[in-house]
Amino acid sequence: MSFVVTPGMRRLGASVLGMEAIMAGLITPVAITVSGVTPALAMVAGLGLAVLCIVTIGLLKRPVGYVVGSLVQVLAIATGFLVSMMFFLGVIFAALWITAIFVARRVEGVTSR
């Protein structure tokens, strides 16, 4: 069975990644001021993740976008090593990502009940 990308998956996935891009950008100043991370590392981690989220939104028309989106979720959780609250937020966004895919597929009738 091939992975079918539906319009609902693209919309929900883009919504999750868009919110995640905002959150990723906002961890940059937190990592620097609160966690004492060097500015260079904080910029690469926070803004790099935000840019990856935005690029991934553009890839959601193809199945590879969902692979990259899943990688984004792993990276978001990994930023918890810089800002500990990101362990929690990363898991929340990963749950939203998984839910967006399965709910959209179920609603649009792609999966069997």
Short mmCIF file of C-alpha atoms in Angstrom, two decimals:
data_model
loop_
_atom_site.label_atom_id
_atom_site.label_comp_id
_atom_site.label_asym_id
_atom_site.label_seq_id
_atom_site.Cartn_x
_atom_site.Cartn_y
_atom_site.Cartn_z
CA MET A 1 0.00 0.00 0.00
CA SER A 2 1.40 3.38 -0.96
CA PHE A 3 1.24 6.48 1.20
CA VAL A 4 -1.52 8.72 -0.13
CA VAL A 5 -1.25 12.43 0.63
CA THR A 6 -4.65 14.04 1.10
CA PRO A 7 -5.57 17.74 1.14
CA GLY A 8 -6.55 17.47 4.80
CA MET A 9 -3.17 16.02 5.69
CA ARG A 10 -1.46 18.93 3.97
CA ARG A 11 -3.61 21.50 5.77
CA LEU A 12 -3.29 19.98 9.22
CA GLY A 13 0.40 19.18 8.78
CA ALA A 14 1.11 22.72 7.59
CA SER A 15 -0.76 24.12 10.59
CA VAL A 16 1.28 22.04 13.03
CA LEU A 17 4.57 22.91 11.32
CA GLY A 18 3.65 26.60 11.13
CA MET A 19 2.99 26.78 14.87
CA GLU A 20 6.13 24.77 15.48
CA ALA A 21 8.20 27.19 13.37
CA ILE A 22 7.06 30.07 15.60
CA MET A 23 7.88 28.10 18.73
CA ALA A 24 11.29 27.08 17.36
CA GLY A 25 12.17 30.68 16.56
CA LEU A 26 11.18 31.76 20.05
CA ILE A 27 13.46 29.27 21.78
CA THR A 28 16.50 31.11 20.41
CA PRO A 29 16.41 34.03 22.88
CA VAL A 30 15.31 31.72 25.68
CA ALA A 31 18.26 29.42 25.07
CA ILE A 32 20.66 32.37 25.16
CA THR A 33 19.30 34.30 28.13
CA VAL A 34 17.82 31.61 30.36
CA SER A 35 19.81 28.48 29.54
CA GLY A 36 23.15 30.16 28.85
CA VAL A 37 23.60 28.56 25.42
CA THR A 38 26.09 30.28 23.13
CA PRO A 39 24.35 32.56 20.65
CA ALA A 40 25.75 30.68 17.64
CA LEU A 41 24.41 27.31 18.83
CA ALA A 42 21.08 28.84 19.83
CA MET A 43 20.70 30.46 16.40
CA VAL A 44 21.52 27.25 14.55
CA ALA A 45 19.19 25.16 16.72
CA GLY A 46 16.25 27.54 17.04
CA LEU A 47 16.21 29.40 13.76
CA GLY A 48 17.50 26.39 11.85
CA LEU A 49 14.58 24.32 13.13
CA ALA A 50 12.16 27.14 12.27
CA VAL A 51 13.47 27.31 8.70
CA LEU A 52 13.30 23.51 8.40
CA CYS A 53 9.65 23.64 9.49
CA ILE A 54 8.86 26.22 6.81
CA VAL A 55 10.71 24.28 4.10
CA THR A 56 8.89 21.12 5.15
CA ILE A 57 5.52 22.83 4.70
CA GLY A 58 6.42 23.18 1.03
CA LEU A 59 7.25 19.48 0.80
CA LEU A 60 3.91 18.26 2.16
CA LYS A 61 2.50 17.66 -1.33
CA ARG A 62 4.73 14.58 -1.55
CA PRO A 63 5.23 11.65 0.83
CA VAL A 64 8.84 12.74 1.49
CA GLY A 65 7.43 15.80 3.26
CA TYR A 66 5.97 13.57 5.96
CA VAL A 67 9.29 11.83 6.47
CA VAL A 68 11.03 15.21 6.85
CA GLY A 69 8.19 16.40 9.09
CA SER A 70 8.70 13.40 11.34
CA LEU A 71 12.42 14.21 11.48
CA VAL A 72 11.48 17.76 12.50
CA GLN A 73 9.57 16.29 15.45
CA VAL A 74 12.62 14.33 16.58
CA LEU A 75 14.80 17.45 16.28
CA ALA A 76 12.26 19.50 18.22
CA ILE A 77 12.41 17.01 21.09
CA ALA A 78 16.22 17.02 20.88
CA THR A 79 16.29 20.80 21.44
CA GLY A 80 15.31 19.90 24.98
CA PHE A 81 19.01 19.42 25.60
CA LEU A 82 19.36 23.17 25.12
CA VAL A 83 16.10 24.34 26.72
CA SER A 84 14.63 21.69 29.01
CA MET A 85 11.02 22.78 28.43
CA MET A 86 11.45 21.71 24.80
CA PHE A 87 11.35 18.06 25.82
CA PHE A 88 7.74 18.63 26.84
CA LEU A 89 6.83 20.95 23.94
CA GLY A 90 8.55 18.68 21.42
CA VAL A 91 6.47 15.71 22.57
CA ILE A 92 3.31 17.82 22.36
CA PHE A 93 4.11 18.85 18.77
CA ALA A 94 5.02 15.27 17.84
CA ALA A 95 1.64 14.13 19.17
CA LEU A 96 -0.09 16.88 17.17
CA TRP A 97 1.86 15.84 14.05
CA ILE A 98 0.85 12.17 14.38
CA THR A 99 -2.73 13.11 15.18
CA ALA A 100 -2.92 15.44 12.17
CA ILE A 101 -1.87 12.66 9.82
CA PHE A 102 -4.15 9.96 11.22
CA VAL A 103 -7.20 12.16 11.78
CA ALA A 104 -7.01 13.63 8.27
CA ARG A 105 -6.64 10.17 6.71
CA ARG A 106 -9.56 8.83 8.74
CA VAL A 107 -11.83 11.80 7.98
CA GLU A 108 -11.05 11.67 4.27
CA GLY A 109 -11.65 7.92 4.13
CA VAL A 110 -8.13 6.84 3.17
CA THR A 111 -7.81 4.28 5.98
CA SER A 112 -10.17 1.47 6.76
CA ARG A 113 -12.08 1.45 10.00
#
